[in-house]
Tab-separated table of C-alpha atoms in Angstrom:
chain	number	residue	atom	x	y	z
A	1	UNK	CA	-21.609	134.585	20.121
A	2	UNK	CA	-18.546	132.175	20.045
A	3	UNK	CA	-19.079	128.521	19.830
A	4	UNK	CA	-18.548	126.733	23.072
A	5	UNK	CA	-19.380	123.751	24.900
A	6	UNK	CA	-22.031	125.711	27.174
A	7	UNK	CA	-23.730	126.946	23.683
A	8	UNK	CA	-24.164	123.767	22.155
A	9	UNK	CA	-25.828	122.385	25.347
A	10	UNK	CA	-28.065	125.633	25.578
A	11	UNK	CA	-28.889	125.005	21.827
A	12	UNK	CA	-29.594	121.293	22.468
A	13	UNK	CA	-32.037	122.446	25.189
A	14	UNK	CA	-33.943	124.519	23.054
A	15	UNK	CA	-34.169	121.985	20.330
A	16	UNK	CA	-35.791	119.888	23.148
A	17	UNK	CA	-37.976	122.609	24.115
A	18	UNK	CA	-39.271	122.875	20.450
A	19	UNK	CA	-39.588	119.217	20.038
A	20	UNK	CA	-41.693	119.125	23.135
A	21	UNK	CA	-43.807	121.855	22.208
A	22	UNK	CA	-44.550	119.949	18.748
A	23	UNK	CA	-45.007	116.659	20.635
A	24	UNK	CA	-47.474	118.438	22.885
A	25	UNK	CA	-49.417	119.688	20.000
A	26	UNK	CA	-49.180	116.562	17.930
A	27	UNK	CA	-50.296	114.333	20.732
A	28	UNK	CA	-53.495	116.575	21.468
A	29	UNK	CA	-54.231	116.697	17.468
A	30	UNK	CA	-57.058	113.781	16.885
A	31	UNK	CA	-57.001	111.897	13.496
A	32	UNK	CA	-58.513	114.433	10.885
A	33	UNK	CA	-60.695	113.704	7.853
A	34	UNK	CA	-57.866	113.076	5.684
A	35	UNK	CA	-56.570	110.430	7.769
A	36	UNK	CA	-60.210	108.593	7.162
A	37	UNK	CA	-59.676	108.868	3.425
A	38	UNK	CA	-56.830	106.304	3.455
A	39	UNK	CA	-58.326	102.659	3.076
A	40	UNK	CA	-56.452	99.650	3.770
A	41	UNK	CA	-57.032	96.113	2.414
A	42	UNK	CA	-55.579	93.055	3.298
A	43	UNK	CA	-57.107	90.636	0.780
A	44	UNK	CA	-57.454	91.263	-3.049
A	45	UNK	CA	-61.096	90.729	-3.064
A	46	UNK	CA	-61.570	93.619	-0.804
A	47	UNK	CA	-60.357	95.937	-3.683
A	48	UNK	CA	-63.194	94.957	-6.024
A	49	UNK	CA	-66.043	96.495	-3.684
A	50	UNK	CA	-64.239	99.784	-3.613
A	51	UNK	CA	-63.649	102.345	-6.430
A	52	UNK	CA	-60.535	104.184	-6.125
A	53	UNK	CA	-62.263	107.756	-6.046
A	54	UNK	CA	-63.340	106.907	-2.545
A	55	UNK	CA	-60.111	107.697	-1.136
A	56	UNK	CA	-56.325	107.077	-1.312
A	57	UNK	CA	-55.708	103.542	-1.147
A	58	UNK	CA	-53.203	101.557	0.783
A	59	UNK	CA	-49.693	100.598	-0.627
A	60	UNK	CA	-51.048	97.037	-1.020
A	61	UNK	CA	-53.644	98.740	-3.705
A	62	UNK	CA	-51.124	101.033	-5.296
A	63	UNK	CA	-50.299	98.264	-7.608
A	64	UNK	CA	-54.022	97.929	-9.108
A	65	UNK	CA	-55.345	101.422	-8.640
A	66	UNK	CA	-52.118	103.487	-9.705
A	67	UNK	CA	-51.703	105.441	-6.553
A	68	UNK	CA	-48.487	107.303	-7.000
A	69	UNK	CA	-47.072	108.074	-3.382
A	70	UNK	CA	-45.873	104.201	-2.595
A	71	UNK	CA	-43.404	105.291	0.067
A	72	UNK	CA	-45.715	107.987	2.044
A	73	UNK	CA	-48.694	105.652	1.793
A	74	UNK	CA	-46.805	102.734	3.170
A	75	UNK	CA	-45.943	104.814	5.978
A	76	UNK	CA	-49.393	105.814	6.822
A	77	UNK	CA	-50.329	102.002	6.700
A	78	UNK	CA	-47.474	101.422	9.159
A	79	UNK	CA	-48.565	104.148	11.608
A	80	UNK	CA	-52.417	103.387	11.325
A	81	UNK	CA	-52.236	99.423	11.426
A	82	UNK	CA	-49.336	98.698	13.169
A	83	UNK	CA	-47.620	101.321	15.310
A	84	UNK	CA	-50.608	103.417	16.238
A	85	UNK	CA	-51.195	106.930	17.090
A	86	UNK	CA	-48.951	107.129	20.262
A	87	UNK	CA	-45.716	105.905	18.422
A	88	UNK	CA	-46.768	108.194	15.653
A	89	UNK	CA	-46.580	111.315	17.950
A	90	UNK	CA	-43.071	110.482	19.010
A	91	UNK	CA	-42.046	109.693	15.337
A	92	UNK	CA	-43.514	112.986	14.083
A	93	UNK	CA	-41.772	115.144	16.797
A	94	UNK	CA	-38.425	113.477	16.281
A	95	UNK	CA	-38.809	113.940	12.617
A	96	UNK	CA	-39.678	117.513	12.978
A	97	UNK	CA	-36.394	118.053	14.846
A	98	UNK	CA	-34.404	115.977	12.219
A	99	UNK	CA	-36.226	117.977	9.388
A	100	UNK	CA	-34.880	121.245	11.175
A	101	UNK	CA	-31.381	119.863	11.582
A	102	UNK	CA	-31.454	118.599	7.842
A	103	UNK	CA	-32.102	122.218	6.311
A	104	UNK	CA	-29.526	123.840	8.768
A	105	UNK	CA	-26.847	121.098	7.660
A	106	UNK	CA	-27.552	121.868	4.195
A	107	UNK	CA	-27.599	125.811	4.504
A	108	UNK	CA	-24.725	126.032	7.183
A	109	UNK	CA	-21.407	126.958	5.735
A	110	UNK	CA	-19.856	126.033	9.210
A	111	UNK	CA	-20.551	123.224	11.559
A	112	UNK	CA	-20.633	125.683	14.541
A	113	UNK	CA	-23.942	127.085	12.772
A	114	UNK	CA	-25.833	123.820	12.440
A	115	UNK	CA	-27.541	123.996	15.770
A	116	UNK	CA	-28.526	127.626	15.919
A	117	UNK	CA	-29.661	127.558	12.230
A	118	UNK	CA	-31.813	124.310	13.165
A	119	UNK	CA	-33.632	126.409	15.609
A	120	UNK	CA	-34.206	129.395	13.275
A	121	UNK	CA	-35.637	126.600	10.832
A	122	UNK	CA	-37.839	125.293	13.378
A	123	UNK	CA	-39.069	128.673	13.947
A	124	UNK	CA	-39.854	129.557	10.564
A	125	UNK	CA	-41.476	126.298	9.905
A	126	UNK	CA	-43.667	126.782	13.074
A	127	UNK	CA	-44.779	130.517	12.347
A	128	UNK	CA	-44.379	131.084	8.579
A	129	UNK	CA	-44.928	128.423	6.375
A	130	UNK	CA	-48.460	128.009	5.365
A	131	UNK	CA	-50.134	124.697	5.945
A	132	UNK	CA	-47.491	123.495	8.047
A	133	UNK	CA	-49.401	121.932	10.608
A	134	UNK	CA	-51.694	120.325	8.195
A	135	UNK	CA	-48.509	118.836	6.484
A	136	UNK	CA	-46.962	118.058	9.734
A	137	UNK	CA	-49.776	117.261	12.620
A	138	UNK	CA	-52.236	114.983	10.702
A	139	UNK	CA	-51.074	111.628	10.489
A	140	UNK	CA	-51.819	111.342	6.837
A	141	UNK	CA	-49.994	114.639	6.280
A	142	UNK	CA	-46.906	113.954	8.258
A	143	UNK	CA	-46.207	110.880	6.207
A	144	UNK	CA	-46.851	112.617	3.009
A	145	UNK	CA	-45.075	115.774	3.609
A	146	UNK	CA	-43.099	115.665	6.796
A	147	UNK	CA	-41.499	112.279	6.691
A	148	UNK	CA	-41.316	112.222	2.701
A	149	UNK	CA	-39.075	115.670	2.673
A	150	UNK	CA	-36.916	114.106	5.336
A	151	UNK	CA	-36.347	111.117	3.502
A	152	UNK	CA	-35.674	113.251	0.178
A	153	UNK	CA	-33.124	115.503	2.097
A	154	UNK	CA	-31.415	112.716	3.593
A	155	UNK	CA	-31.004	111.353	0.100
A	156	UNK	CA	-29.629	114.822	-0.934
A	157	UNK	CA	-27.182	114.854	1.656
A	158	UNK	CA	-25.790	111.499	0.715
A	159	UNK	CA	-25.750	112.141	-2.909
A	160	UNK	CA	-23.754	115.442	-2.370
A	161	UNK	CA	-21.226	114.000	0.017
A	162	UNK	CA	-17.795	112.916	-0.990
A	163	UNK	CA	-17.390	110.480	2.015
A	164	UNK	CA	-18.715	107.557	0.120
A	165	UNK	CA	-16.996	108.311	-3.226
A	166	UNK	CA	-15.085	105.029	-3.216
A	167	UNK	CA	-18.206	102.879	-2.762
A	168	UNK	CA	-17.828	99.149	-2.934
A	169	UNK	CA	-19.672	97.128	-5.625
A	170	UNK	CA	-21.829	95.384	-3.531
A	171	UNK	CA	-23.389	98.479	-1.942
A	172	UNK	CA	-24.532	100.103	-5.304
A	173	UNK	CA	-27.793	98.014	-5.377
A	174	UNK	CA	-28.250	99.576	-1.677
A	175	UNK	CA	-27.532	103.199	-3.038
A	176	UNK	CA	-29.977	102.594	-6.009
A	177	UNK	CA	-32.807	101.389	-3.453
A	178	UNK	CA	-31.882	104.818	-1.467
A	179	UNK	CA	-32.778	106.583	-4.671
A	180	UNK	CA	-36.090	104.646	-5.571
A	181	UNK	CA	-37.110	105.348	-1.970
A	182	UNK	CA	-36.490	109.091	-2.197
A	183	UNK	CA	-37.994	109.393	-5.431
A	184	UNK	CA	-41.076	107.653	-5.147
A	185	UNK	CA	-42.614	109.979	-2.130
A	186	UNK	CA	-43.932	113.275	-3.032
A	187	UNK	CA	-44.296	114.871	-6.492
A	188	UNK	CA	-44.186	118.146	-4.909
A	189	UNK	CA	-40.567	117.768	-3.456
A	190	UNK	CA	-39.111	115.471	-6.151
A	191	UNK	CA	-40.057	116.895	-9.424
A	192	UNK	CA	-38.002	120.034	-8.798
A	193	UNK	CA	-35.403	118.362	-7.341
A	194	UNK	CA	-35.259	115.730	-10.291
A	195	UNK	CA	-34.785	118.671	-12.596
A	196	UNK	CA	-32.110	120.497	-10.235
A	197	UNK	CA	-30.179	117.266	-10.087
A	198	UNK	CA	-30.259	116.439	-13.563
A	199	UNK	CA	-29.089	119.851	-14.905
A	200	UNK	CA	-26.492	120.110	-12.116
A	201	UNK	CA	-24.752	116.511	-12.865
A	202	UNK	CA	-25.544	115.880	-16.446
A	203	UNK	CA	-24.871	119.392	-17.843
A	204	UNK	CA	-22.893	121.562	-15.546
A	205	UNK	CA	-20.760	118.809	-13.576
A	206	UNK	CA	-20.410	115.925	-15.311
A	207	UNK	CA	-16.967	115.262	-13.708
A	208	UNK	CA	-18.555	114.874	-10.195
A	209	UNK	CA	-20.336	111.850	-11.560
A	210	UNK	CA	-19.216	108.398	-10.055
A	211	UNK	CA	-20.727	104.790	-10.090
A	212	UNK	CA	-22.302	105.614	-6.651
A	213	UNK	CA	-23.770	108.826	-7.803
A	214	UNK	CA	-24.948	107.220	-11.054
A	215	UNK	CA	-26.549	104.303	-9.432
A	216	UNK	CA	-28.536	106.801	-6.663
A	217	UNK	CA	-29.732	109.248	-9.546
A	218	UNK	CA	-30.680	106.197	-11.663
A	219	UNK	CA	-32.773	104.888	-8.808
A	220	UNK	CA	-34.235	108.439	-7.926
A	221	UNK	CA	-35.276	109.109	-11.368
A	222	UNK	CA	-36.789	105.694	-11.700
A	223	UNK	CA	-38.688	106.262	-8.267
A	224	UNK	CA	-39.696	109.942	-9.724
A	225	UNK	CA	-41.282	108.541	-13.179
A	226	UNK	CA	-43.106	105.630	-11.043
A	227	UNK	CA	-44.482	108.574	-9.006
A	228	UNK	CA	-45.411	110.985	-11.710
A	229	UNK	CA	-46.821	108.381	-14.304
A	230	UNK	CA	-48.960	106.423	-12.122
A	231	UNK	CA	-52.363	106.414	-13.333
A	232	UNK	CA	-54.122	108.280	-10.163
A	233	UNK	CA	-51.379	111.052	-10.481
A	234	UNK	CA	-51.944	111.753	-14.142
A	235	UNK	CA	-55.847	111.627	-13.614
A	236	UNK	CA	-55.130	114.129	-11.008
A	237	UNK	CA	-53.251	116.287	-13.115
A	238	UNK	CA	-55.464	116.135	-16.116
A	239	UNK	CA	-58.977	116.879	-14.121
A	240	UNK	CA	-57.636	120.190	-13.669
A	241	UNK	CA	-56.897	120.900	-17.280
A	242	UNK	CA	-60.447	120.298	-18.674
A	243	UNK	CA	-61.335	123.907	-19.355
A	244	UNK	CA	-61.793	125.042	-22.642
A	245	UNK	CA	-60.927	127.929	-24.481
A	246	UNK	CA	-58.116	130.481	-24.572
A	247	UNK	CA	-59.852	132.838	-22.057
A	248	UNK	CA	-60.708	130.221	-19.387
A	249	UNK	CA	-57.222	128.753	-19.608
A	250	UNK	CA	-56.007	132.099	-19.008
A	251	UNK	CA	-58.449	132.997	-16.091
A	252	UNK	CA	-57.585	129.543	-14.455
A	253	UNK	CA	-53.848	130.006	-14.698
A	254	UNK	CA	-54.294	133.665	-13.401
A	255	UNK	CA	-56.353	132.382	-10.365
A	256	UNK	CA	-53.369	130.055	-9.736
A	257	UNK	CA	-50.890	132.607	-9.804
A	258	UNK	CA	-53.037	135.063	-7.571
A	259	UNK	CA	-53.343	132.145	-5.059
A	260	UNK	CA	-49.684	132.056	-4.464
A	261	UNK	CA	-50.006	135.290	-2.430
A	262	UNK	CA	-49.446	132.816	0.840
A	263	UNK	CA	-46.000	131.961	-0.089
A	264	UNK	CA	-44.652	133.895	2.976
A	265	UNK	CA	-41.104	132.159	3.284
A	266	UNK	CA	-40.494	132.823	-0.598
A	267	UNK	CA	-41.718	136.643	-0.555
A	268	UNK	CA	-39.211	136.691	2.786
A	269	UNK	CA	-36.650	135.370	0.567
A	270	UNK	CA	-37.029	137.656	-2.431
A	271	UNK	CA	-37.021	140.544	0.097
A	272	UNK	CA	-33.722	139.374	1.549
A	273	UNK	CA	-32.086	139.050	-1.934
A	274	UNK	CA	-33.520	142.595	-2.648
A	275	UNK	CA	-31.425	143.991	0.365
A	276	UNK	CA	-28.241	142.098	-0.011
A	277	UNK	CA	-28.052	143.219	-3.569
A	278	UNK	CA	-28.859	146.831	-2.732
A	279	UNK	CA	-26.474	146.714	-0.146
A	280	UNK	CA	-23.852	144.222	-1.723
A	281	UNK	CA	-20.779	146.373	-1.132
A	282	UNK	CA	-21.377	146.148	2.554
A	283	UNK	CA	-22.767	142.490	2.581
A	284	UNK	CA	-20.334	141.221	0.060
A	285	UNK	CA	-23.412	139.397	-1.566
A	286	UNK	CA	-22.611	138.111	-5.233
A	287	UNK	CA	-25.818	136.516	-6.863
A	288	UNK	CA	-23.903	134.891	-9.180
A	289	UNK	CA	-21.674	133.029	-6.911
A	290	UNK	CA	-24.609	132.321	-4.548
A	291	UNK	CA	-26.608	130.766	-7.627
A	292	UNK	CA	-23.601	128.678	-8.516
A	293	UNK	CA	-23.263	127.277	-5.006
A	294	UNK	CA	-26.864	126.668	-4.628
A	295	UNK	CA	-27.853	125.915	-8.101
A	296	UNK	CA	-29.810	122.570	-7.382
A	297	UNK	CA	-31.945	124.114	-4.852
A	298	UNK	CA	-32.473	127.127	-6.990
A	299	UNK	CA	-33.634	124.919	-9.765
A	300	UNK	CA	-35.810	122.786	-7.602
A	301	UNK	CA	-37.536	125.871	-6.339
A	302	UNK	CA	-38.181	127.480	-9.453
A	303	UNK	CA	-39.448	124.104	-11.123
A	304	UNK	CA	-41.566	123.288	-8.006
A	305	UNK	CA	-43.243	126.562	-8.256
A	306	UNK	CA	-44.069	126.187	-11.956
A	307	UNK	CA	-45.353	122.587	-11.087
A	308	UNK	CA	-47.601	123.992	-8.466
A	309	UNK	CA	-48.802	126.508	-11.008
A	310	UNK	CA	-49.440	123.982	-13.702
A	311	UNK	CA	-51.384	121.635	-11.225
A	312	UNK	CA	-53.584	124.648	-9.891
A	313	UNK	CA	-53.450	123.265	-6.235
A	314	UNK	CA	-54.737	126.144	-3.784
A	315	UNK	CA	-54.772	124.113	-0.423
A	316	UNK	CA	-52.207	125.458	2.203
A	317	UNK	CA	-50.354	122.037	2.447
A	318	UNK	CA	-49.662	122.158	-1.434
A	319	UNK	CA	-47.504	125.116	-0.712
A	320	UNK	CA	-45.310	123.195	1.755
A	321	UNK	CA	-42.904	121.930	-0.981
A	322	UNK	CA	-42.026	125.115	-2.619
A	323	UNK	CA	-41.839	126.824	0.913
A	324	UNK	CA	-39.238	124.078	2.159
A	325	UNK	CA	-37.012	124.955	-0.855
A	326	UNK	CA	-37.383	128.645	-0.067
A	327	UNK	CA	-36.480	127.795	3.443
A	328	UNK	CA	-33.519	125.910	2.515
A	329	UNK	CA	-32.286	128.936	0.397
A	330	UNK	CA	-33.117	131.215	3.340
A	331	UNK	CA	-31.123	129.390	5.938
A	332	UNK	CA	-28.390	129.323	3.198
A	333	UNK	CA	-28.466	133.138	2.961
A	334	UNK	CA	-28.454	133.726	6.617
A	335	UNK	CA	-25.779	131.299	7.380
A	336	UNK	CA	-23.358	132.948	5.126
A	337	UNK	CA	-24.370	136.554	5.194
A	338	UNK	CA	-25.688	137.419	8.852
A	339	UNK	CA	-23.727	138.431	11.654
A	340	UNK	CA	-22.345	136.024	14.278
A	341	UNK	CA	-24.794	137.376	16.972
A	342	UNK	CA	-27.771	137.555	14.657
A	343	UNK	CA	-28.377	133.960	14.302
A	344	UNK	CA	-28.110	132.796	17.824
A	345	UNK	CA	-30.296	135.810	19.006
A	346	UNK	CA	-32.741	134.955	16.525
A	347	UNK	CA	-32.729	131.264	17.339
A	348	UNK	CA	-33.336	132.006	21.273
A	349	UNK	CA	-36.229	134.627	20.341
A	350	UNK	CA	-37.816	131.985	18.008
A	351	UNK	CA	-37.636	129.215	20.635
A	352	UNK	CA	-39.585	131.622	23.276
A	353	UNK	CA	-41.836	132.599	20.520
A	354	UNK	CA	-42.575	128.623	20.031
A	355	UNK	CA	-42.975	127.997	23.808
A	356	UNK	CA	-45.413	131.094	24.353
A	357	UNK	CA	-47.706	129.974	21.353
A	358	UNK	CA	-47.611	126.788	22.625
A	359	UNK	CA	-48.863	127.973	25.870
A	360	UNK	CA	-51.763	129.796	24.172
A	361	UNK	CA	-52.625	127.047	22.085
A	362	UNK	CA	-52.726	124.310	24.953
A	363	UNK	CA	-56.271	124.953	26.317
A	364	UNK	CA	-57.845	125.087	22.669
A	365	UNK	CA	-55.883	121.779	21.941
A	366	UNK	CA	-56.809	119.968	24.880
A	367	UNK	CA	-60.518	121.018	24.523
A	368	UNK	CA	-60.536	119.821	21.006
A	369	UNK	CA	-58.947	116.443	21.791
A	370	UNK	CA	-61.463	115.870	24.672
A	371	UNK	CA	-64.369	116.750	22.408
A	372	UNK	CA	-62.932	114.249	19.809
A	373	UNK	CA	-62.565	111.328	22.193
A	374	UNK	CA	-66.234	112.180	23.698
A	375	UNK	CA	-67.501	111.581	20.239
A	376	UNK	CA	-65.462	108.749	19.228
A	377	UNK	CA	-66.514	106.898	22.631
A	378	UNK	CA	-70.295	107.621	21.783
A	379	UNK	CA	-69.960	106.517	18.251
A	380	UNK	CA	-68.502	103.060	19.842
A	381	UNK	CA	-70.998	102.832	22.306
A	382	UNK	CA	-73.751	103.400	19.428
A	383	UNK	CA	-75.180	106.424	21.006
């Protein structure tokens, strides 16, 4: 399908349809139990009465309890205490479309591919990624995952861009701040990316380092260190390492590996690699060239996967960071090796699928939200 103004309008309409479907779902998703685990204080004395194990504390108490995810928790506080659920619903919907665009922007090899690949990315997230709705519909989940990865990918695009190579000296602190904000988000996203950026810029391509990138990377690494070495995060990691004996350690790691069976985008990516390698003469696929062009994302994926196994987390939303990096690579493969008709066709079919699934989900979403509101009203009335 050649790129025309009519096609662009069609893709924009389809993106708005998907955004509308997401808004309908998130609007009718009540606050979940994880949302109530966030406790917010305005006075230092309030903190003395609550032990950190009772919940994830707010940005105010990060300095005292050592909670690591400063930026996401700040966003939770903003949405909970200032903006409210209504504004959050709009922000989450816009951010979902933004994330789809960012993934396509990174993976596309031509500008004409960005809009249809955005639709493909949104469809894959909607149907394939495990824990997507936990990570994107709950207020706490969206702030910790959906908003966080959007911030990280914006930072990644700015870092990779050469448009700002000749940055003014006065802008360098702002570039540093952007790195700190991106690094201090979610360890599932930034640990792997930090490894990829370090290897890319300090080992393979030191010639690409300029003042702006040095300041951005310095801020990013500082944020990652603050994130990972916070007492709360260290305790979370060590609490899963308390088994004794070699057999017990092997068993727990084996269980962690077996729990990776729901990495659906990852398996889809591996299958696609296999097909392209088998038919490389026809597809023109060269693994070394692809790896060289996407070294940061490949390293980020590998390190994030290892990090997930080491932490031994088995919740669906804990797979979200690894699956996002798999999706970035998947979109990159599709953008480079799919036929011109495949991507537009897949984007249209995917949008129709999202719309149909929303129609089927609508009655349950509405009923669930009504039940939640009824219970909330009864509690407020003291019944």
